[in-house]
């Protein structure tokens, strides 16, 4: 084992370098004075000022954040309900269909999801007149369709390993099922809900393929703007925007990790 340790450490360092060196170089070159992103000509923060004047990028970023927040919230609600049905109700009519619908978006190519939802929205607009055109609402529906599957898997795993004796004791003491869920079940699965919300938020914020199918001219998300800009050459403003996003994501991950750590610590103290 000791002989293999240097090899394992080398593989680990190579993996981390492969993942994080491109991100680090992107952050460094966001402070480059030159417009050429591959030529360092001096330290400058002018591209952050240019970014604040770019209404197209800022508008697309704000729209993507709104869509991601709505998608994550809806996905947590729907995914939790699906996970509860699969874990707590072992046998019911339609269980197989529900399992297929929950797992299908995990393995379905995004091109197929985007095309099928586009055809669905066009047919609905023809028959009932809604949605009238494609915009923010259709993107939220499309993102929720596949993001809720990831939330359901995360919450289902947490529910499957949950100690049911706490709920049973509360029910024996006269608590109603709804109160048991909000006072006992929900706090216990809160780490899974937070993890699912962050996962759905990230998936929605990062999506390009599905959003390209279901969006209209008035709803252009940030990945679509970045992709169209990169095709003409990487702009230093894109590096500045990516640096800000990396910073915000890092802060969000640290806060979520702290919340999960406190929750796990509290649960361990209660169990002792």
mmCIF file with all atom_site columns, C-alpha atoms in Angstrom, residues 19-184:
data_model
loop_
_atom_site.group_PDB
_atom_site.id
_atom_site.type_symbol
_atom_site.label_atom_id
_atom_site.label_alt_id
_atom_site.label_comp_id
_atom_site.label_asym_id
_atom_site.label_entity_id
_atom_site.label_seq_id
_atom_site.pdbx_PDB_ins_code
_atom_site.Cartn_x
_atom_site.Cartn_y
_atom_site.Cartn_z
_atom_site.occupancy
_atom_site.B_iso_or_equiv
_atom_site.pdbx_formal_charge
_atom_site.auth_seq_id
_atom_site.auth_comp_id
_atom_site.auth_asym_id
_atom_site.auth_atom_id
_atom_site.pdbx_PDB_model_num
ATOM 1   C CA . UNK A 1 19  ? -10.297 20.335 -13.274 1.00 0.00 ? 19  UNK A CA 1
ATOM 2   C CA . UNK A 1 20  ? -9.184  23.552 -11.609 1.00 0.00 ? 20  UNK A CA 1
ATOM 3   C CA . UNK A 1 21  ? -6.238  24.952 -13.592 1.00 0.00 ? 21  UNK A CA 1
ATOM 4   C CA . UNK A 1 22  ? -8.539  26.102 -16.454 1.00 0.00 ? 22  UNK A CA 1
ATOM 5   C CA . UNK A 1 23  ? -10.816 27.817 -13.919 1.00 0.00 ? 23  UNK A CA 1
ATOM 6   C CA . UNK A 1 24  ? -7.832  29.448 -12.223 1.00 0.00 ? 24  UNK A CA 1
ATOM 7   C CA . UNK A 1 25  ? -6.463  30.688 -15.567 1.00 0.00 ? 25  UNK A CA 1
ATOM 8   C CA . UNK A 1 26  ? -9.883  32.112 -16.438 1.00 0.00 ? 26  UNK A CA 1
ATOM 9   C CA . UNK A 1 27  ? -9.932  34.041 -13.149 1.00 0.00 ? 27  UNK A CA 1
ATOM 10  C CA . UNK A 1 28  ? -6.385  35.316 -13.672 1.00 0.00 ? 28  UNK A CA 1
ATOM 11  C CA . UNK A 1 29  ? -7.027  36.508 -17.226 1.00 0.00 ? 29  UNK A CA 1
ATOM 12  C CA . UNK A 1 30  ? -10.167 38.335 -16.131 1.00 0.00 ? 30  UNK A CA 1
ATOM 13  C CA . UNK A 1 31  ? -7.722  40.878 -14.643 1.00 0.00 ? 31  UNK A CA 1
ATOM 14  C CA . UNK A 1 32  ? -5.727  41.121 -17.867 1.00 0.00 ? 32  UNK A CA 1
ATOM 15  C CA . UNK A 1 33  ? -5.421  44.593 -19.345 1.00 0.00 ? 33  UNK A CA 1
ATOM 16  C CA . UNK A 1 34  ? -5.248  43.333 -22.925 1.00 0.00 ? 34  UNK A CA 1
ATOM 17  C CA . UNK A 1 35  ? -8.319  42.419 -24.941 1.00 0.00 ? 35  UNK A CA 1
ATOM 18  C CA . UNK A 1 36  ? -6.482  39.310 -26.089 1.00 0.00 ? 36  UNK A CA 1
ATOM 19  C CA . UNK A 1 37  ? -7.334  36.750 -23.445 1.00 0.00 ? 37  UNK A CA 1
ATOM 20  C CA . UNK A 1 38  ? -4.224  34.653 -24.120 1.00 0.00 ? 38  UNK A CA 1
ATOM 21  C CA . UNK A 1 39  ? -1.684  37.491 -23.903 1.00 0.00 ? 39  UNK A CA 1
ATOM 22  C CA . UNK A 1 40  ? -0.905  38.982 -20.495 1.00 0.00 ? 40  UNK A CA 1
ATOM 23  C CA . UNK A 1 41  ? -0.141  42.701 -20.695 1.00 0.00 ? 41  UNK A CA 1
ATOM 24  C CA . UNK A 1 42  ? -0.671  43.844 -17.122 1.00 0.00 ? 42  UNK A CA 1
ATOM 25  C CA . UNK A 1 43  ? -3.078  43.863 -14.208 1.00 0.00 ? 43  UNK A CA 1
ATOM 26  C CA . UNK A 1 44  ? -6.367  45.731 -14.664 1.00 0.00 ? 44  UNK A CA 1
ATOM 27  C CA . UNK A 1 45  ? -9.953  45.610 -13.480 1.00 0.00 ? 45  UNK A CA 1
ATOM 28  C CA . UNK A 1 46  ? -11.367 47.558 -16.414 1.00 0.00 ? 46  UNK A CA 1
ATOM 29  C CA . UNK A 1 47  ? -13.210 44.551 -17.822 1.00 0.00 ? 47  UNK A CA 1
ATOM 30  C CA . UNK A 1 48  ? -15.354 44.393 -14.710 1.00 0.00 ? 48  UNK A CA 1
ATOM 31  C CA . UNK A 1 49  ? -16.323 47.987 -15.392 1.00 0.00 ? 49  UNK A CA 1
ATOM 32  C CA . UNK A 1 50  ? -17.038 47.094 -19.024 1.00 0.00 ? 50  UNK A CA 1
ATOM 33  C CA . UNK A 1 51  ? -19.167 44.210 -17.815 1.00 0.00 ? 51  UNK A CA 1
ATOM 34  C CA . UNK A 1 52  ? -21.313 46.546 -15.725 1.00 0.00 ? 52  UNK A CA 1
ATOM 35  C CA . UNK A 1 53  ? -22.023 48.529 -18.899 1.00 0.00 ? 53  UNK A CA 1
ATOM 36  C CA . UNK A 1 54  ? -22.998 45.442 -20.923 1.00 0.00 ? 54  UNK A CA 1
ATOM 37  C CA . UNK A 1 55  ? -26.779 45.386 -20.625 1.00 0.00 ? 55  UNK A CA 1
ATOM 38  C CA . UNK A 1 56  ? -27.115 42.236 -22.722 1.00 0.00 ? 56  UNK A CA 1
ATOM 39  C CA . UNK A 1 57  ? -24.917 40.118 -20.465 1.00 0.00 ? 57  UNK A CA 1
ATOM 40  C CA . UNK A 1 58  ? -26.372 41.538 -17.245 1.00 0.00 ? 58  UNK A CA 1
ATOM 41  C CA . UNK A 1 59  ? -29.939 41.070 -18.466 1.00 0.00 ? 59  UNK A CA 1
ATOM 42  C CA . UNK A 1 60  ? -29.253 37.494 -19.519 1.00 0.00 ? 60  UNK A CA 1
ATOM 43  C CA . UNK A 1 61  ? -27.542 36.772 -16.174 1.00 0.00 ? 61  UNK A CA 1
ATOM 44  C CA . UNK A 1 62  ? -30.474 38.160 -14.176 1.00 0.00 ? 62  UNK A CA 1
ATOM 45  C CA . UNK A 1 63  ? -32.962 36.188 -16.290 1.00 0.00 ? 63  UNK A CA 1
ATOM 46  C CA . UNK A 1 64  ? -30.945 32.987 -15.781 1.00 0.00 ? 64  UNK A CA 1
ATOM 47  C CA . UNK A 1 65  ? -30.830 33.527 -12.015 1.00 0.00 ? 65  UNK A CA 1
ATOM 48  C CA . UNK A 1 66  ? -34.607 34.051 -11.884 1.00 0.00 ? 66  UNK A CA 1
ATOM 49  C CA . UNK A 1 67  ? -35.236 30.952 -13.979 1.00 0.00 ? 67  UNK A CA 1
ATOM 50  C CA . UNK A 1 68  ? -32.809 28.875 -11.905 1.00 0.00 ? 68  UNK A CA 1
ATOM 51  C CA . UNK A 1 69  ? -34.375 29.978 -8.598  1.00 0.00 ? 69  UNK A CA 1
ATOM 52  C CA . UNK A 1 70  ? -37.905 29.200 -9.770  1.00 0.00 ? 70  UNK A CA 1
ATOM 53  C CA . UNK A 1 71  ? -36.798 25.901 -11.270 1.00 0.00 ? 71  UNK A CA 1
ATOM 54  C CA . UNK A 1 72  ? -34.981 24.838 -8.106  1.00 0.00 ? 72  UNK A CA 1
ATOM 55  C CA . UNK A 1 73  ? -37.947 25.705 -5.864  1.00 0.00 ? 73  UNK A CA 1
ATOM 56  C CA . UNK A 1 74  ? -40.479 23.885 -8.045  1.00 0.00 ? 74  UNK A CA 1
ATOM 57  C CA . UNK A 1 75  ? -38.129 20.917 -8.443  1.00 0.00 ? 75  UNK A CA 1
ATOM 58  C CA . UNK A 1 76  ? -37.698 20.573 -4.674  1.00 0.00 ? 76  UNK A CA 1
ATOM 59  C CA . UNK A 1 77  ? -41.463 20.518 -4.124  1.00 0.00 ? 77  UNK A CA 1
ATOM 60  C CA . UNK A 1 78  ? -42.270 18.082 -6.936  1.00 0.00 ? 78  UNK A CA 1
ATOM 61  C CA . UNK A 1 79  ? -39.173 15.935 -6.414  1.00 0.00 ? 79  UNK A CA 1
ATOM 62  C CA . UNK A 1 80  ? -39.876 15.600 -2.677  1.00 0.00 ? 80  UNK A CA 1
ATOM 63  C CA . UNK A 1 81  ? -43.461 14.541 -3.327  1.00 0.00 ? 81  UNK A CA 1
ATOM 64  C CA . UNK A 1 82  ? -42.283 11.940 -5.848  1.00 0.00 ? 82  UNK A CA 1
ATOM 65  C CA . UNK A 1 83  ? -39.643 10.642 -3.427  1.00 0.00 ? 83  UNK A CA 1
ATOM 66  C CA . UNK A 1 84  ? -42.199 10.367 -0.614  1.00 0.00 ? 84  UNK A CA 1
ATOM 67  C CA . UNK A 1 85  ? -44.546 8.412  -2.860  1.00 0.00 ? 85  UNK A CA 1
ATOM 68  C CA . UNK A 1 86  ? -41.819 5.983  -3.938  1.00 0.00 ? 86  UNK A CA 1
ATOM 69  C CA . UNK A 1 87  ? -40.368 5.417  -0.448  1.00 0.00 ? 87  UNK A CA 1
ATOM 70  C CA . UNK A 1 88  ? -43.398 5.503  1.833   1.00 0.00 ? 88  UNK A CA 1
ATOM 71  C CA . UNK A 1 89  ? -45.990 3.863  -0.444  1.00 0.00 ? 89  UNK A CA 1
ATOM 72  C CA . UNK A 1 90  ? -44.514 0.583  -1.586  1.00 0.00 ? 90  UNK A CA 1
ATOM 73  C CA . UNK A 1 91  ? -47.454 -0.616 -3.655  1.00 0.00 ? 91  UNK A CA 1
ATOM 74  C CA . UNK A 1 92  ? -49.899 1.562  -5.554  1.00 0.00 ? 92  UNK A CA 1
ATOM 75  C CA . UNK A 1 93  ? -51.308 1.694  -9.036  1.00 0.00 ? 93  UNK A CA 1
ATOM 76  C CA . UNK A 1 94  ? -48.944 3.486  -11.380 1.00 0.00 ? 94  UNK A CA 1
ATOM 77  C CA . UNK A 1 95  ? -45.801 3.030  -9.284  1.00 0.00 ? 95  UNK A CA 1
ATOM 78  C CA . UNK A 1 96  ? -43.883 1.616  -12.220 1.00 0.00 ? 96  UNK A CA 1
ATOM 79  C CA . UNK A 1 97  ? -44.876 4.514  -14.447 1.00 0.00 ? 97  UNK A CA 1
ATOM 80  C CA . UNK A 1 98  ? -43.830 6.996  -11.752 1.00 0.00 ? 98  UNK A CA 1
ATOM 81  C CA . UNK A 1 99  ? -40.430 5.339  -11.380 1.00 0.00 ? 99  UNK A CA 1
ATOM 82  C CA . UNK A 1 100 ? -39.915 5.481  -15.139 1.00 0.00 ? 100 UNK A CA 1
ATOM 83  C CA . UNK A 1 101 ? -40.914 9.151  -15.306 1.00 0.00 ? 101 UNK A CA 1
ATOM 84  C CA . UNK A 1 102 ? -38.575 9.997  -12.416 1.00 0.00 ? 102 UNK A CA 1
ATOM 85  C CA . UNK A 1 103 ? -35.551 8.212  -13.852 1.00 0.00 ? 103 UNK A CA 1
ATOM 86  C CA . UNK A 1 104 ? -36.114 8.914  -17.572 1.00 0.00 ? 104 UNK A CA 1
ATOM 87  C CA . UNK A 1 105 ? -34.822 12.530 -17.543 1.00 0.00 ? 105 UNK A CA 1
ATOM 88  C CA . UNK A 1 106 ? -31.585 11.303 -15.928 1.00 0.00 ? 106 UNK A CA 1
ATOM 89  C CA . UNK A 1 107 ? -30.642 9.230  -18.978 1.00 0.00 ? 107 UNK A CA 1
ATOM 90  C CA . UNK A 1 108 ? -32.549 10.996 -21.740 1.00 0.00 ? 108 UNK A CA 1
ATOM 91  C CA . UNK A 1 109 ? -30.390 13.097 -24.118 1.00 0.00 ? 109 UNK A CA 1
ATOM 92  C CA . UNK A 1 110 ? -31.021 16.808 -23.702 1.00 0.00 ? 110 UNK A CA 1
ATOM 93  C CA . UNK A 1 111 ? -31.665 17.186 -27.422 1.00 0.00 ? 111 UNK A CA 1
ATOM 94  C CA . UNK A 1 112 ? -34.588 14.765 -27.183 1.00 0.00 ? 112 UNK A CA 1
ATOM 95  C CA . UNK A 1 113 ? -35.974 16.538 -24.094 1.00 0.00 ? 113 UNK A CA 1
ATOM 96  C CA . UNK A 1 114 ? -35.711 19.941 -25.731 1.00 0.00 ? 114 UNK A CA 1
ATOM 97  C CA . UNK A 1 115 ? -37.268 18.835 -29.017 1.00 0.00 ? 115 UNK A CA 1
ATOM 98  C CA . UNK A 1 116 ? -40.142 16.979 -27.354 1.00 0.00 ? 116 UNK A CA 1
ATOM 99  C CA . UNK A 1 117 ? -40.961 19.950 -25.106 1.00 0.00 ? 117 UNK A CA 1
ATOM 100 C CA . UNK A 1 118 ? -40.828 22.305 -28.078 1.00 0.00 ? 118 UNK A CA 1
ATOM 101 C CA . UNK A 1 119 ? -43.350 20.166 -29.941 1.00 0.00 ? 119 UNK A CA 1
ATOM 102 C CA . UNK A 1 120 ? -45.506 20.010 -26.797 1.00 0.00 ? 120 UNK A CA 1
ATOM 103 C CA . UNK A 1 121 ? -45.529 23.794 -26.347 1.00 0.00 ? 121 UNK A CA 1
ATOM 104 C CA . UNK A 1 122 ? -46.345 24.378 -30.013 1.00 0.00 ? 122 UNK A CA 1
ATOM 105 C CA . UNK A 1 123 ? -49.229 21.889 -29.848 1.00 0.00 ? 123 UNK A CA 1
ATOM 106 C CA . UNK A 1 124 ? -50.563 23.427 -26.621 1.00 0.00 ? 124 UNK A CA 1
ATOM 107 C CA . UNK A 1 125 ? -50.441 26.916 -28.100 1.00 0.00 ? 125 UNK A CA 1
ATOM 108 C CA . UNK A 1 126 ? -52.379 25.707 -31.135 1.00 0.00 ? 126 UNK A CA 1
ATOM 109 C CA . UNK A 1 127 ? -55.047 23.908 -29.092 1.00 0.00 ? 127 UNK A CA 1
ATOM 110 C CA . UNK A 1 128 ? -55.568 26.042 -25.976 1.00 0.00 ? 128 UNK A CA 1
ATOM 111 C CA . UNK A 1 129 ? -53.625 29.203 -26.784 1.00 0.00 ? 129 UNK A CA 1
ATOM 112 C CA . UNK A 1 130 ? -51.102 28.744 -23.962 1.00 0.00 ? 130 UNK A CA 1
ATOM 113 C CA . UNK A 1 131 ? -48.224 29.339 -23.768 1.00 0.00 ? 131 UNK A CA 1
ATOM 114 C CA . UNK A 1 132 ? -48.523 32.314 -26.120 1.00 0.00 ? 132 UNK A CA 1
ATOM 115 C CA . UNK A 1 133 ? -45.031 32.228 -27.541 1.00 0.00 ? 133 UNK A CA 1
ATOM 116 C CA . UNK A 1 134 ? -41.985 30.901 -25.768 1.00 0.00 ? 134 UNK A CA 1
ATOM 117 C CA . UNK A 1 135 ? -40.198 32.709 -23.001 1.00 0.00 ? 135 UNK A CA 1
ATOM 118 C CA . UNK A 1 136 ? -39.364 32.521 -19.324 1.00 0.00 ? 136 UNK A CA 1
ATOM 119 C CA . UNK A 1 137 ? -42.365 30.335 -18.422 1.00 0.00 ? 137 UNK A CA 1
ATOM 120 C CA . UNK A 1 138 ? -41.567 27.653 -20.972 1.00 0.00 ? 138 UNK A CA 1
ATOM 121 C CA . UNK A 1 139 ? -37.912 27.577 -19.898 1.00 0.00 ? 139 UNK A CA 1
ATOM 122 C CA . UNK A 1 140 ? -38.905 27.138 -16.245 1.00 0.00 ? 140 UNK A CA 1
ATOM 123 C CA . UNK A 1 141 ? -41.279 24.293 -17.133 1.00 0.00 ? 141 UNK A CA 1
ATOM 124 C CA . UNK A 1 142 ? -38.628 22.610 -19.274 1.00 0.00 ? 142 UNK A CA 1
ATOM 125 C CA . UNK A 1 143 ? -35.911 22.916 -16.645 1.00 0.00 ? 143 UNK A CA 1
ATOM 126 C CA . UNK A 1 144 ? -38.222 21.674 -13.897 1.00 0.00 ? 144 UNK A CA 1
ATOM 127 C CA . UNK A 1 145 ? -39.019 18.619 -16.014 1.00 0.00 ? 145 UNK A CA 1
ATOM 128 C CA . UNK A 1 146 ? -35.490 17.239 -15.759 1.00 0.00 ? 146 UNK A CA 1
ATOM 129 C CA . UNK A 1 147 ? -34.247 18.957 -12.577 1.00 0.00 ? 147 UNK A CA 1
ATOM 130 C CA . UNK A 1 148 ? -36.981 17.439 -10.394 1.00 0.00 ? 148 UNK A CA 1
ATOM 131 C CA . UNK A 1 149 ? -35.679 13.971 -11.305 1.00 0.00 ? 149 UNK A CA 1
ATOM 132 C CA . UNK A 1 150 ? -32.312 14.759 -9.716  1.00 0.00 ? 150 UNK A CA 1
ATOM 133 C CA . UNK A 1 151 ? -33.995 16.168 -6.608  1.00 0.00 ? 151 UNK A CA 1
ATOM 134 C CA . UNK A 1 152 ? -36.181 13.068 -6.326  1.00 0.00 ? 152 UNK A CA 1
ATOM 135 C CA . UNK A 1 153 ? -33.127 10.781 -6.373  1.00 0.00 ? 153 UNK A CA 1
ATOM 136 C CA . UNK A 1 154 ? -31.342 12.808 -3.675  1.00 0.00 ? 154 UNK A CA 1
ATOM 137 C CA . UNK A 1 155 ? -34.378 13.031 -1.381  1.00 0.00 ? 155 UNK A CA 1
ATOM 138 C CA . UNK A 1 156 ? -35.320 9.399  -1.990  1.00 0.00 ? 156 UNK A CA 1
ATOM 139 C CA . UNK A 1 157 ? -31.889 8.279  -0.815  1.00 0.00 ? 157 UNK A CA 1
ATOM 140 C CA . UNK A 1 158 ? -32.264 10.335 2.370   1.00 0.00 ? 158 UNK A CA 1
ATOM 141 C CA . UNK A 1 159 ? -35.765 9.039  3.097   1.00 0.00 ? 159 UNK A CA 1
ATOM 142 C CA . UNK A 1 160 ? -34.736 5.432  2.532   1.00 0.00 ? 160 UNK A CA 1
ATOM 143 C CA . UNK A 1 161 ? -32.164 5.630  5.371   1.00 0.00 ? 161 UNK A CA 1
ATOM 144 C CA . UNK A 1 162 ? -34.330 7.626  7.750   1.00 0.00 ? 162 UNK A CA 1
ATOM 145 C CA . UNK A 1 163 ? -35.279 6.230  11.149  1.00 0.00 ? 163 UNK A CA 1
ATOM 146 C CA . UNK A 1 164 ? -39.060 5.782  11.106  1.00 0.00 ? 164 UNK A CA 1
ATOM 147 C CA . UNK A 1 165 ? -39.312 5.320  14.870  1.00 0.00 ? 165 UNK A CA 1
ATOM 148 C CA . UNK A 1 166 ? -39.349 9.095  15.390  1.00 0.00 ? 166 UNK A CA 1
ATOM 149 C CA . UNK A 1 167 ? -42.394 9.520  13.176  1.00 0.00 ? 167 UNK A CA 1
ATOM 150 C CA . UNK A 1 168 ? -44.114 6.506  14.683  1.00 0.00 ? 168 UNK A CA 1
ATOM 151 C CA . UNK A 1 169 ? -43.556 7.833  18.214  1.00 0.00 ? 169 UNK A CA 1
ATOM 152 C CA . UNK A 1 170 ? -45.037 11.195 17.266  1.00 0.00 ? 170 UNK A CA 1
ATOM 153 C CA . UNK A 1 171 ? -48.061 9.509  15.699  1.00 0.00 ? 171 UNK A CA 1
ATOM 154 C CA . UNK A 1 172 ? -48.550 7.364  18.810  1.00 0.00 ? 172 UNK A CA 1
ATOM 155 C CA . UNK A 1 173 ? -48.543 10.541 20.926  1.00 0.00 ? 173 UNK A CA 1
ATOM 156 C CA . UNK A 1 174 ? -51.422 11.963 18.889  1.00 0.00 ? 174 UNK A CA 1
ATOM 157 C CA . UNK A 1 175 ? -49.691 14.150 16.325  1.00 0.00 ? 175 UNK A CA 1
ATOM 158 C CA . UNK A 1 176 ? -51.349 14.334 12.928  1.00 0.00 ? 176 UNK A CA 1
ATOM 159 C CA . UNK A 1 177 ? -49.447 13.140 9.845   1.00 0.00 ? 177 UNK A CA 1
ATOM 160 C CA . UNK A 1 178 ? -49.136 16.652 8.418   1.00 0.00 ? 178 UNK A CA 1
ATOM 161 C CA . UNK A 1 179 ? -47.667 17.992 11.653  1.00 0.00 ? 179 UNK A CA 1
ATOM 162 C CA . UNK A 1 180 ? -45.297 15.028 11.859  1.00 0.00 ? 180 UNK A CA 1
ATOM 163 C CA . UNK A 1 181 ? -44.073 15.785 8.375   1.00 0.00 ? 181 UNK A CA 1
ATOM 164 C CA . UNK A 1 182 ? -43.357 19.472 9.054   1.00 0.00 ? 182 UNK A CA 1
ATOM 165 C CA . UNK A 1 183 ? -41.916 19.060 12.558  1.00 0.00 ? 183 UNK A CA 1
ATOM 166 C CA . UNK A 1 184 ? -39.971 15.796 12.235  1.00 0.00 ? 184 UNK A CA 1
#
